[in-house]
mmCIF file of C-alpha atoms and ligand atoms in Angstrom:
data_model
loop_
_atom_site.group_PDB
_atom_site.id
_atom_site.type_symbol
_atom_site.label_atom_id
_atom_site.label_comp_id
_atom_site.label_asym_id
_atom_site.label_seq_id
_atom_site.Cartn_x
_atom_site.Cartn_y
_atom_site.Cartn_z
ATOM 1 C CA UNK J 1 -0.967 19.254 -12.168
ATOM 2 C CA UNK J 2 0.155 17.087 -9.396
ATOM 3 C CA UNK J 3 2.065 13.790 -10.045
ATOM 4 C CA UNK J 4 0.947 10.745 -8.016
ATOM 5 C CA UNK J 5 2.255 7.788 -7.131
ATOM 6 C CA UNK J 6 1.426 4.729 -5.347
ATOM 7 C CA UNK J 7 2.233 0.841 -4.969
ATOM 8 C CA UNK J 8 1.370 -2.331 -3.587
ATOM 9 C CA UNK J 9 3.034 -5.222 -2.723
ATOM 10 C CA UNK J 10 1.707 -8.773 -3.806
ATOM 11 C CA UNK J 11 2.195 -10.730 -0.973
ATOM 12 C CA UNK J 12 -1.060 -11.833 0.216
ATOM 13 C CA UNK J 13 -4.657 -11.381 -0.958
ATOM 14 C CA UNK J 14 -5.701 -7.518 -0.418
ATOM 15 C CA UNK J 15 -7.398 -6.511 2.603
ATOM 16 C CA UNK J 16 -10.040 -3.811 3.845
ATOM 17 C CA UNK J 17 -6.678 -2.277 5.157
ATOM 18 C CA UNK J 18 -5.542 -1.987 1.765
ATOM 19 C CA UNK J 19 -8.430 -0.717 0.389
ATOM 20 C CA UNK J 20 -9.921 1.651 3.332
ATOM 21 C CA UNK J 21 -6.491 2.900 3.702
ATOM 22 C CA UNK J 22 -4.872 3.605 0.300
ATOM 23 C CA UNK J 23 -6.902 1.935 -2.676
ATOM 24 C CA UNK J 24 -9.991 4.113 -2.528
ATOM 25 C CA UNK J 25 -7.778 7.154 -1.854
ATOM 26 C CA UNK J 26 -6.679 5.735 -5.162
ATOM 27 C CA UNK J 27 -9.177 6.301 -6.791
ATOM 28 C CA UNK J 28 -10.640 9.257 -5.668
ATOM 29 C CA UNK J 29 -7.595 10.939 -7.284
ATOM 30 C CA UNK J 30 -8.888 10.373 -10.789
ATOM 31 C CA UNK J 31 -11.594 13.025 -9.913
ATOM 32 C CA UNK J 32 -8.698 15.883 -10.140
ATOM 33 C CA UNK J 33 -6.824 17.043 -12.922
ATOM 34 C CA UNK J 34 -3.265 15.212 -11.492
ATOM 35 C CA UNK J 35 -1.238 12.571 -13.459
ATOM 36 C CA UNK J 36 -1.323 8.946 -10.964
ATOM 37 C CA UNK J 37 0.536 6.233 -11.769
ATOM 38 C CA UNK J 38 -0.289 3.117 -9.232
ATOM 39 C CA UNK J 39 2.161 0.195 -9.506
ATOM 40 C CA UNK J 40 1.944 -3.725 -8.027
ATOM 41 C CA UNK J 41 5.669 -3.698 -6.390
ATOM 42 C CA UNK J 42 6.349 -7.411 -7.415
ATOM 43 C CA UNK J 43 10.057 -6.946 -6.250
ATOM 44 C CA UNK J 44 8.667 -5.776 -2.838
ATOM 45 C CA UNK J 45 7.265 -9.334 -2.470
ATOM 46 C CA UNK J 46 10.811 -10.636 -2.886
ATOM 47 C CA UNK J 47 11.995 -9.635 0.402
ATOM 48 C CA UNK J 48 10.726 -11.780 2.490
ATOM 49 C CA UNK J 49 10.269 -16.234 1.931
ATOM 50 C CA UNK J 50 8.109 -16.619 -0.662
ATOM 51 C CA UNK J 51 6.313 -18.829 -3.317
ATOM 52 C CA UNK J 52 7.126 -17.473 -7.083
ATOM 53 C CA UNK J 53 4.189 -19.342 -8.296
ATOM 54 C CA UNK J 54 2.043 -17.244 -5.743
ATOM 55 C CA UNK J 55 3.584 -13.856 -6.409
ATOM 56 C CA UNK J 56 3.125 -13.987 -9.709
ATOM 57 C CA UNK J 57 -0.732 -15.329 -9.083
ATOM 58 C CA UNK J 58 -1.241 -12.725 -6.889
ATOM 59 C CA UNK J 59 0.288 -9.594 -8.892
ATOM 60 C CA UNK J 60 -2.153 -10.414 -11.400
ATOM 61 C CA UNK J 61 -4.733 -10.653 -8.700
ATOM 62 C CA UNK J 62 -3.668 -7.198 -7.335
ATOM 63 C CA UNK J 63 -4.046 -5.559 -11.075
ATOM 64 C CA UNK J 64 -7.343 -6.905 -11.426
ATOM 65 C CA UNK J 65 -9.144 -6.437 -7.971
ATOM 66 C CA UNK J 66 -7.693 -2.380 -8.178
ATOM 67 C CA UNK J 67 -9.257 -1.992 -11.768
ATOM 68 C CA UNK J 68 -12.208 -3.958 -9.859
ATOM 69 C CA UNK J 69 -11.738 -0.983 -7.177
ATOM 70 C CA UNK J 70 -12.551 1.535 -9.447
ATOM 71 C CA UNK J 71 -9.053 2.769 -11.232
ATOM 72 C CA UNK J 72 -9.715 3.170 -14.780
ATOM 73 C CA UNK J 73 -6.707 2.985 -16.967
ATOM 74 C CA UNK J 74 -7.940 5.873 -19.034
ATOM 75 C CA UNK J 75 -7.213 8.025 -16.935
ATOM 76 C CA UNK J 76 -4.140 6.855 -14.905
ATOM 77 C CA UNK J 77 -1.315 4.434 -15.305
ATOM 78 C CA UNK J 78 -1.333 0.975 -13.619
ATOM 79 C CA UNK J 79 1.165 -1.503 -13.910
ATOM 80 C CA UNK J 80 3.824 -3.970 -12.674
ATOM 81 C CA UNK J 81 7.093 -2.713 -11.066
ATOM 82 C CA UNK J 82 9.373 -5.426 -12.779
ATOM 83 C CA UNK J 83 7.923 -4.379 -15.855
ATOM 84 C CA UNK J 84 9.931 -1.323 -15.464
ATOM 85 C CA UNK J 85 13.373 -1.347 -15.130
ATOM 86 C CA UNK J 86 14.433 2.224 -13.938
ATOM 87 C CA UNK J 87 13.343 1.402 -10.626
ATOM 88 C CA UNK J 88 15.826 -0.804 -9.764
ATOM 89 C CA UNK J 89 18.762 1.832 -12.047
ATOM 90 C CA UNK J 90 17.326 4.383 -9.863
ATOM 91 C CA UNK J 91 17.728 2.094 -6.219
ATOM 92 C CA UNK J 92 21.264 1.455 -6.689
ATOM 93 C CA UNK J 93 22.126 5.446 -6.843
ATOM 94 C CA UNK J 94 19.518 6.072 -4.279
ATOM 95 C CA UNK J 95 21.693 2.997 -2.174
ATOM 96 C CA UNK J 96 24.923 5.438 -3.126
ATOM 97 C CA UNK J 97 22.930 7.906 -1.001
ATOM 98 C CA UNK J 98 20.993 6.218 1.764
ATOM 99 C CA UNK J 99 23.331 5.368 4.937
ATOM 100 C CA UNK J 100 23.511 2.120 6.838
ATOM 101 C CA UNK J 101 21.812 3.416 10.040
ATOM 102 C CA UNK J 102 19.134 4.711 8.798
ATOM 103 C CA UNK J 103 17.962 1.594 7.375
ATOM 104 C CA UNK J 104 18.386 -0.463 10.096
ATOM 105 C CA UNK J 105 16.367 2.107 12.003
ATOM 106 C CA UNK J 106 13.144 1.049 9.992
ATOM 107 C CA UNK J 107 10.664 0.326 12.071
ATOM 108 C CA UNK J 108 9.025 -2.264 9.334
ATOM 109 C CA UNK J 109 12.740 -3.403 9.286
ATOM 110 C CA UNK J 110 13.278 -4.527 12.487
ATOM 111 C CA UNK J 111 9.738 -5.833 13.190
ATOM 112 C CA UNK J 112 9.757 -8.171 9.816
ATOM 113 C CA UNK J 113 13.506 -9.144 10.544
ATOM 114 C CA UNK J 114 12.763 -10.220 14.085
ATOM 115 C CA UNK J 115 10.043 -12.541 13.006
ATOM 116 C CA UNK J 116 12.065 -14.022 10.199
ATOM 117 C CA UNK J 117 14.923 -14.851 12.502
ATOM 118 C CA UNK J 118 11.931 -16.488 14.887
ATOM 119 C CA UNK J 119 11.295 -18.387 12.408
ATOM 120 C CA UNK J 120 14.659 -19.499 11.490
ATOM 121 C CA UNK J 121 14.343 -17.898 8.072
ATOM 122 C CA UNK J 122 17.429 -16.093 6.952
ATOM 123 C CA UNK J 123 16.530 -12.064 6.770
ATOM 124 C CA UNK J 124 17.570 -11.258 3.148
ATOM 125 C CA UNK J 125 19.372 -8.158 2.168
ATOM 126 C CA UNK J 126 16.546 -6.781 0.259
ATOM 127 C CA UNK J 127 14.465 -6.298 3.197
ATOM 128 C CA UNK J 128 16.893 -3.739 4.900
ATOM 129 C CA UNK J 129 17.352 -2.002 1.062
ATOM 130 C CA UNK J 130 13.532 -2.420 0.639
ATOM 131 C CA UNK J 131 13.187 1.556 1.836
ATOM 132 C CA UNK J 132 15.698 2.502 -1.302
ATOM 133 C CA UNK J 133 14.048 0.446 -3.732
ATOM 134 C CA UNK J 134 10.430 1.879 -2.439
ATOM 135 C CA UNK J 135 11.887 5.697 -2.786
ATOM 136 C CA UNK J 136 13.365 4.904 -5.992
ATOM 137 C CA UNK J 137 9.842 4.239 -7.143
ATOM 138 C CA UNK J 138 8.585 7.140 -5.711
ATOM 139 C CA UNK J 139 11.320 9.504 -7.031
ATOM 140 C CA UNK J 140 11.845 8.383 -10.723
ATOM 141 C CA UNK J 141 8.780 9.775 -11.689
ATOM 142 C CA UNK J 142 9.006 13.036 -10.213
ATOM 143 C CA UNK J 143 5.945 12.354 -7.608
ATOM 144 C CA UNK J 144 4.417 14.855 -5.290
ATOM 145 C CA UNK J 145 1.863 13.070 -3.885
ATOM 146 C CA UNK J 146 2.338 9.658 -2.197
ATOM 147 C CA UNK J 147 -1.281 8.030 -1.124
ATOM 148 C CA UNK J 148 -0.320 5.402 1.600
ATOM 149 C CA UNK J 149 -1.709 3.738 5.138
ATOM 150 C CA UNK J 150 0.176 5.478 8.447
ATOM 151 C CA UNK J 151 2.511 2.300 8.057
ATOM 152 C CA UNK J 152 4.089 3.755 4.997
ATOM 153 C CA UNK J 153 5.049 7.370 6.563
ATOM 154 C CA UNK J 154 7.921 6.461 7.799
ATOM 155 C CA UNK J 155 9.402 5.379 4.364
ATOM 156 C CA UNK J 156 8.030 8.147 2.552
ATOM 157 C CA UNK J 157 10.128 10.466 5.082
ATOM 158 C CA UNK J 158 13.088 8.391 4.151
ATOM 159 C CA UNK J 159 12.311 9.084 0.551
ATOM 160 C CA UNK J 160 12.404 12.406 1.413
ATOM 161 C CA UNK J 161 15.711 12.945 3.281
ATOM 162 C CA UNK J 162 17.020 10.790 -0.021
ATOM 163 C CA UNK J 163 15.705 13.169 -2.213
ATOM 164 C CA UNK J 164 16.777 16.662 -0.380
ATOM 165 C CA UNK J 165 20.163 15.089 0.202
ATOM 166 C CA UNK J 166 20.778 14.017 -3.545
ATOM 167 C CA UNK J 167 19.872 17.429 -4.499
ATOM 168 C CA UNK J 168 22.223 18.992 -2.191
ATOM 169 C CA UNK J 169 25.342 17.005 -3.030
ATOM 170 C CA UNK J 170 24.423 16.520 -6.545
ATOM 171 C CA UNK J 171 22.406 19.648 -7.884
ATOM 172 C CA UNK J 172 18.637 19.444 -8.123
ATOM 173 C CA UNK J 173 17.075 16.423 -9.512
ATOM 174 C CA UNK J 174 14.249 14.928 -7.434
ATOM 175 C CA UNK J 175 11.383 16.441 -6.626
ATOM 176 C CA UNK J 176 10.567 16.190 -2.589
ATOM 177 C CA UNK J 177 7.527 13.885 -2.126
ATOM 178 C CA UNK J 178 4.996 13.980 0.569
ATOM 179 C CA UNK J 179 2.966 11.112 2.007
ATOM 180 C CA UNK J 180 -1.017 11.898 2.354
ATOM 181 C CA UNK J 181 -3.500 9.549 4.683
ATOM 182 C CA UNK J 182 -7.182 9.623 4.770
ATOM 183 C CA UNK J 183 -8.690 11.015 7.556
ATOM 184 C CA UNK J 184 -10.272 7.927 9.234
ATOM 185 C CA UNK J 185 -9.086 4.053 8.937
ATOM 186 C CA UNK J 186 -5.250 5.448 7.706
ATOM 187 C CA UNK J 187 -4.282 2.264 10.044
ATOM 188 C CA UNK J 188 -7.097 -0.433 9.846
ATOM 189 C CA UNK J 189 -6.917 -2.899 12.905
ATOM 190 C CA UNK J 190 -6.759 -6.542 12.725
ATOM 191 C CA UNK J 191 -10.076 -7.621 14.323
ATOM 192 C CA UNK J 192 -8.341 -10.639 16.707
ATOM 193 C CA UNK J 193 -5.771 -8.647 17.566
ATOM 194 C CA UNK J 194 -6.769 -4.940 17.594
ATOM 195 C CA UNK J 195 -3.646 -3.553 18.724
ATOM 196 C CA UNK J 196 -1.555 -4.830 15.448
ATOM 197 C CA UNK J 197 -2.380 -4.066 11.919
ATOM 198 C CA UNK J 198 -4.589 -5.777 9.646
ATOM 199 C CA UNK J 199 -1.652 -6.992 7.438
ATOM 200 C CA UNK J 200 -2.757 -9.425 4.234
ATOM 201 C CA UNK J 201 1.137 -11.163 4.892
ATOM 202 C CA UNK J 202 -0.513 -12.747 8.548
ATOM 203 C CA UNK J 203 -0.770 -16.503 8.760
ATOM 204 C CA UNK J 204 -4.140 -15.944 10.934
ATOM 205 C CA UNK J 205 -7.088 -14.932 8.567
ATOM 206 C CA UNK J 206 -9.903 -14.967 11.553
ATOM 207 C CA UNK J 207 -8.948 -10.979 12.097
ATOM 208 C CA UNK J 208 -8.552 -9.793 8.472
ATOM 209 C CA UNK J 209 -11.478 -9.366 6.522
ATOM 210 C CA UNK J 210 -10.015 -9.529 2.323
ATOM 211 C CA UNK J 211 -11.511 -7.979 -0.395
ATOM 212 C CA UNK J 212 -12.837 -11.351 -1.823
ATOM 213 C CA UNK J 213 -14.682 -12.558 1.506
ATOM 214 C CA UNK J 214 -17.573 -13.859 0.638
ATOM 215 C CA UNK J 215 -20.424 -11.520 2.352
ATOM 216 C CA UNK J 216 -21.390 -14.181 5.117
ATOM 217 C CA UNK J 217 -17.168 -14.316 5.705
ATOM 218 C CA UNK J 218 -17.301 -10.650 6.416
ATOM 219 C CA UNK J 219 -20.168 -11.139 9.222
ATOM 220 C CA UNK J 220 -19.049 -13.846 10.831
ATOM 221 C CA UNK J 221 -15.338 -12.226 10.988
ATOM 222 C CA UNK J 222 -16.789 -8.873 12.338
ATOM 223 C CA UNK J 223 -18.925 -10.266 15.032
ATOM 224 C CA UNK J 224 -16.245 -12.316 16.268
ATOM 225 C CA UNK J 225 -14.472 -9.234 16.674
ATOM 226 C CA UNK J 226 -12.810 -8.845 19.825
ATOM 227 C CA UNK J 227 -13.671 -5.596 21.924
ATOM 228 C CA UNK J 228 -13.807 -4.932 25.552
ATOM 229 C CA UNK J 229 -16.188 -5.761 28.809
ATOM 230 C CA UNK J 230 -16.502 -2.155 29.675
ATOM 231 C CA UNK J 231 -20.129 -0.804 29.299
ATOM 232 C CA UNK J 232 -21.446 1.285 26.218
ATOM 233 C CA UNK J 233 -19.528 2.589 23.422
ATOM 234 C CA UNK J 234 -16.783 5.363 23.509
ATOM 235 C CA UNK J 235 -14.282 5.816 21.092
ATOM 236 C CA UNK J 236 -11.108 5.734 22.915
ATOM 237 C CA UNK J 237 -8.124 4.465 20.759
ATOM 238 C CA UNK J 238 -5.323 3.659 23.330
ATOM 239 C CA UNK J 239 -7.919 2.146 25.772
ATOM 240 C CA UNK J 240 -10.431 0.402 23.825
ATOM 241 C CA UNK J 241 -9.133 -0.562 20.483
ATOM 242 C CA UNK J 242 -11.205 -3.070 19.622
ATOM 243 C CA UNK J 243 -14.176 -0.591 19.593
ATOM 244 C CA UNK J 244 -12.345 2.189 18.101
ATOM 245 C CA UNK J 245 -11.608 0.050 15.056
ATOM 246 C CA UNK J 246 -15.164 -0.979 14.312
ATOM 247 C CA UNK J 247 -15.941 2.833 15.019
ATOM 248 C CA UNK J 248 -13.451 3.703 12.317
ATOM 249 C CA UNK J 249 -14.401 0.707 9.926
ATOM 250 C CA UNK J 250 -17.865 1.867 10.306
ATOM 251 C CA UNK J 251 -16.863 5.681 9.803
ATOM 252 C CA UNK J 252 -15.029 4.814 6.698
ATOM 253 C CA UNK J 253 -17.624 3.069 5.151
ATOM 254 C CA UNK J 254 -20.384 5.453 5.923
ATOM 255 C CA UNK J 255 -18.409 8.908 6.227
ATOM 256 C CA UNK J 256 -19.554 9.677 9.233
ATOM 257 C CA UNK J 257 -17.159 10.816 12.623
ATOM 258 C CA UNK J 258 -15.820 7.707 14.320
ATOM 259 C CA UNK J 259 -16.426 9.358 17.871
ATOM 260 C CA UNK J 260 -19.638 10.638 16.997
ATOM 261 C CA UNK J 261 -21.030 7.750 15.627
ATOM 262 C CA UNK J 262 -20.497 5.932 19.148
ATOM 263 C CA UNK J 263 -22.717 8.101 20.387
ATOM 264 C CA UNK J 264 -25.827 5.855 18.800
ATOM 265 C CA UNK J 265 -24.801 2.713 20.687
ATOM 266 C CA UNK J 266 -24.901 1.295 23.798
ATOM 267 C CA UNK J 267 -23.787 -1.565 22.865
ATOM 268 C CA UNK J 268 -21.406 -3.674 20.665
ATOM 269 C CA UNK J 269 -23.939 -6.203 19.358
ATOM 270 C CA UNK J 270 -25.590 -3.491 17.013
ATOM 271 C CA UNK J 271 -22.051 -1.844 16.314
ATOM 272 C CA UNK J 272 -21.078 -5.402 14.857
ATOM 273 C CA UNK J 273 -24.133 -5.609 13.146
ATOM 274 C CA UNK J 274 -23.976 -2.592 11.575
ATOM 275 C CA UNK J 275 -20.274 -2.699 10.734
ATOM 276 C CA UNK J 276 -20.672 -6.203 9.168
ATOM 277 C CA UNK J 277 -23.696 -4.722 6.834
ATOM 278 C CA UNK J 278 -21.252 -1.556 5.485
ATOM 279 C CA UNK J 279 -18.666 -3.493 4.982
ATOM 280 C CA UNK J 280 -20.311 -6.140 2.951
ATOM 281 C CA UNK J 281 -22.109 -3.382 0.893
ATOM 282 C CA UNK J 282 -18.937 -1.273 0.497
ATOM 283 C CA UNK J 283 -17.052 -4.267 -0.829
ATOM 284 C CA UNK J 284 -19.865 -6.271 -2.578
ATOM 285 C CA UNK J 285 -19.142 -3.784 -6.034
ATOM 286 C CA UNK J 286 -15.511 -4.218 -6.203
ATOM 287 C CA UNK J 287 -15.693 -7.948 -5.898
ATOM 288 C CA UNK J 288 -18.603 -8.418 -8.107
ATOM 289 C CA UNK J 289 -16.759 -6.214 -11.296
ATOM 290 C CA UNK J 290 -13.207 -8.779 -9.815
ATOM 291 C CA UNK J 291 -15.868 -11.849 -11.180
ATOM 292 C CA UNK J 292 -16.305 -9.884 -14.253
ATOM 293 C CA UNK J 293 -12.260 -9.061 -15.145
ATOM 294 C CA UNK J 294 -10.536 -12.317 -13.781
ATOM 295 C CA UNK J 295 -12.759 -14.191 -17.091
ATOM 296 C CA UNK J 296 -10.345 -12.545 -18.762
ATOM 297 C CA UNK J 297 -7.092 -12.149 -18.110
ATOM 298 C CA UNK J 298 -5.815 -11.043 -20.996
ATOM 299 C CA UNK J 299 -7.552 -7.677 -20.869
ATOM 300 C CA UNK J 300 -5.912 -6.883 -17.672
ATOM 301 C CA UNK J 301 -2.392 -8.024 -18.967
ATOM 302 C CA UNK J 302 -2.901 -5.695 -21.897
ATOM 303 C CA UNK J 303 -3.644 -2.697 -19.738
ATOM 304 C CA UNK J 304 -0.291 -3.944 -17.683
ATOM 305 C CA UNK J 305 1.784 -3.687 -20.779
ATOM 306 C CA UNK J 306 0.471 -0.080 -22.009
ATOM 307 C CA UNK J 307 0.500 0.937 -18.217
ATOM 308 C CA UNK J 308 4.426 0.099 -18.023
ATOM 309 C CA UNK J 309 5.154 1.482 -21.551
ATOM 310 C CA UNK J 310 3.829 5.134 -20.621
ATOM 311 C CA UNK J 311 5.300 4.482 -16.779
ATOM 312 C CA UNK J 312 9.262 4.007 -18.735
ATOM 313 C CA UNK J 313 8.583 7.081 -20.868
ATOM 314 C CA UNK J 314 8.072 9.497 -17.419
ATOM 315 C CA UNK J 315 10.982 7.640 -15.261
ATOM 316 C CA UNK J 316 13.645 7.220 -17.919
ATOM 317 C CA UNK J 317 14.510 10.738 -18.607
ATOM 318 C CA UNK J 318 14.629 11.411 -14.248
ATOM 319 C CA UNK J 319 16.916 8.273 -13.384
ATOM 320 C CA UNK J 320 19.215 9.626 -16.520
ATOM 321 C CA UNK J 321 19.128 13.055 -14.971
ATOM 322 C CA UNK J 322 20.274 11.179 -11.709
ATOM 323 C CA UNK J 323 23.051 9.849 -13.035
ATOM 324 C CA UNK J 324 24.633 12.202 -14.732
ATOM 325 C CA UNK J 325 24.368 14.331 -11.739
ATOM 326 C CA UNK J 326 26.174 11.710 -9.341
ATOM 327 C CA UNK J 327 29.063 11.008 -12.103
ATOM 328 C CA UNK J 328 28.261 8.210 -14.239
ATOM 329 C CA UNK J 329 28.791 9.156 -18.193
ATOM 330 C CA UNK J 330 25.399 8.351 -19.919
ATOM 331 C CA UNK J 331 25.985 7.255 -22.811
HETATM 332 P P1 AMP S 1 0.984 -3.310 1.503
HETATM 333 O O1 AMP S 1 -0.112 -4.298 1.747
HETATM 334 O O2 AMP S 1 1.960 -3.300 2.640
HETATM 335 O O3 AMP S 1 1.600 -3.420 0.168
HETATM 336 O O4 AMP S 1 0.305 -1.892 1.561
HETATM 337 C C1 AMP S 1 -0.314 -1.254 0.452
HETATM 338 C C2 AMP S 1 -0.978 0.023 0.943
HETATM 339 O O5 AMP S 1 -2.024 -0.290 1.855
HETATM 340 C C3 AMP S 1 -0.025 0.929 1.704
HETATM 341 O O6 AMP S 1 -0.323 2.274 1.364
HETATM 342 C C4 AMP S 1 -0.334 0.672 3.142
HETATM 343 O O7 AMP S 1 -0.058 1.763 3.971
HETATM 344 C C5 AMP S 1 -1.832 0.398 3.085
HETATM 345 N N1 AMP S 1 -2.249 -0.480 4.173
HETATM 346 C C6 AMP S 1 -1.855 -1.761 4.368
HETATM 347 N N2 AMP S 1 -2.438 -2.278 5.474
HETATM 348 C C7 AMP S 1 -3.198 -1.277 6.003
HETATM 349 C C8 AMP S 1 -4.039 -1.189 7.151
HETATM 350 N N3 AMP S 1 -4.224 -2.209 7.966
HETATM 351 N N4 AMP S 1 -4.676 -0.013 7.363
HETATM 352 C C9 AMP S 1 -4.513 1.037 6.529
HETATM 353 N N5 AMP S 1 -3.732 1.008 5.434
HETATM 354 C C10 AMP S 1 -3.080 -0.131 5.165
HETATM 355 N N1 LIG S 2 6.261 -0.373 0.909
HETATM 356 C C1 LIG S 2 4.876 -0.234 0.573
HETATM 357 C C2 LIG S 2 4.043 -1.141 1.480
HETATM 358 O O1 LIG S 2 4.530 -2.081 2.047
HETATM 359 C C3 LIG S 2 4.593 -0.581 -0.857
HETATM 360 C C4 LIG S 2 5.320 0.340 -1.775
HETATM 361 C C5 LIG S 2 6.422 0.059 -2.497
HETATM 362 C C6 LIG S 2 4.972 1.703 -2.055
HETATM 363 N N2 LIG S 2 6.800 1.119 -3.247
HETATM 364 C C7 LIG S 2 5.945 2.145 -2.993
HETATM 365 C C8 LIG S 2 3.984 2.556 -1.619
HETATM 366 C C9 LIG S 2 5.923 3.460 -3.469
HETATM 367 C C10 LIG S 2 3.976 3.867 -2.088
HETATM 368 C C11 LIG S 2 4.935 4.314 -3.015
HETATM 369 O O2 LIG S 2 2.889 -0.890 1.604
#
């Protein structure tokens, strides 16, 4: 049985980059036989200026829209990373471990610092310990299987060197996690700006389409996509991104081959027309069954509480292991 384990951060309303990249990998894990626990990482929304009245609107948000995706808290465990407080034990070991440089060599680091200090926000220590905290959630439950967008690799290999260097000075403990993508739309495009990310923590909403778009939101945002003035339609990443990113929307949403899908278009009028249409069907379940669990609220915050209470059981005994192996006496 493999472990899984996943999170995601409340800071912004979900986007088709959430879901196309890591949600519906999600939930395509509760067809095998593994153990998945998926987690909102409220803390993770702490990093960065925020409004606590919003983060803790939008973690509820986030529960309910991936229960609306499809996870079903039979059969895995979803909950609320404050809710659990061996994550943040575990980070201040894993901090004992982790060096200096290879924080600051984050590439999510330096990008999110550098527009904080543009604009004149102070860049709080949590965002360069935000890796630790991340692995620690990862490694206190003994996870081999990490379901994430191409953005997250890079932490995920962090996690690792964490783990394998705990082990070595300490005596094994964690178990070495690796990060899996999906094949197509593992970095979803923002459709304004096709060479950055679709990222739900952008100002500008024009390029990211969000899980609760209304349908005609969703059109009008794809076919104001921007793509190229070359002719026809080739799927060529580095030179026409715009198109490739429709090409892998489309792909994802159909589950056909971005480049051979091209092939049936000559040009991007249809392409936007068609992408709008699987988009708008692919999302139009999982915000329909959103309507049906935000009437009740309480439902979700029950499944929150049980997810948490079987989440402690799993972590509690691996951050104890942890600390006993670096020197603390537990008591
Ligand atoms: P975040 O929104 O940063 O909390 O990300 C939650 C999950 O969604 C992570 O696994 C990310 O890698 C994934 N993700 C976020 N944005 C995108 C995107 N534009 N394309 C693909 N995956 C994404
Ligand atoms: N850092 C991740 C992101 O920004 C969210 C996250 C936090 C996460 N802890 C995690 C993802 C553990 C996977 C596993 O998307």
């Amino acid at each position: 049985m493999t472990r899984i384990f996943s999170g995601i951060k409340p800071s912004g309303h979900l986007t088709l980059g959430n879901y196309l990249g890591a949600v519906r990998q999600w939930v395509a894990t509760e067809q095998r036989p593994d153990e998945a626990l998926f987690c909102v990482v409220d803390l993770h929304a702490l990093t960065v200026e925020h409004d606590p009245a919003r983060v803790r609107r939008l973690s509820r948000q986030a529960a309910t829209l991936l229960l609306a995706a499809g996870l079903d808290p039979r059969v895995c465990t979803l909950f609320v990373q404050s809710h659990v407080d061996e994550h943040t034990r575990l980070a201040y070991v894993l901090e004992c471990t982790a060096a200096d440089g290879e924080l600051r060599r984050m590439i999510q680091y330096k990008e999110k610092a550098a527009k904080a200090q543009a604009a004149g926000e102070g860049v709080r220590l949590s965002l360069l310990t935000y890796p630790v905290l991340m692995a620690a959630d990862i490694l206190a439950y003994g996870t081999e299987e990490v379901p994430v967008g191409e953005d997250q690799r890079q932490h995920v290999e962090l996690t690792r060197d964490l783990a394998v260097r705990f082990n070595q000075r300490y005596g094994y403990t964690f178990t070495v996690p690796r990060a899996t993508t999906p094949a197509v739309a593992a970095r979803v495009m923002d459709l304004q700006q096709p060479t950055s990310k679709m990222g739900k923590s952008e100002a500008v909403g024009s390029g990211i389409v969000y899980l609760l778009d209304e349908p005609e939101v969703i059109t009008k945002k794809v076919m104001r996509a921007v793509t190229d003035n070359e002719g026809g339609v080739v799927y060529e990443r580095e030179d026409r991104p715009g198109a490739a990113n429709l090409l892998d929307i489309l792909a994802a949403c159909t589950g056909g081959d971005p480049a051979v899908l091209a092939g049936g278009y000559s040009g991007y009028g249809q392409l936007k027309r068609d992408v709008a249409e699987a988009v708008v069907e692919t999302l139009r379940p999982v915000r329909q069954r959103h309507a049906e669990l935000a009437a009740d609220p309480a439902a979700v915050d029950a499944v929150l509480r049980a997810g948490a209470e079987r989440a402690r059981a799993i972590a509690r005994p691996v951050v104890d292991r942890a600390y006993e192996a670096i020197g603390l006496l537990v008591p």
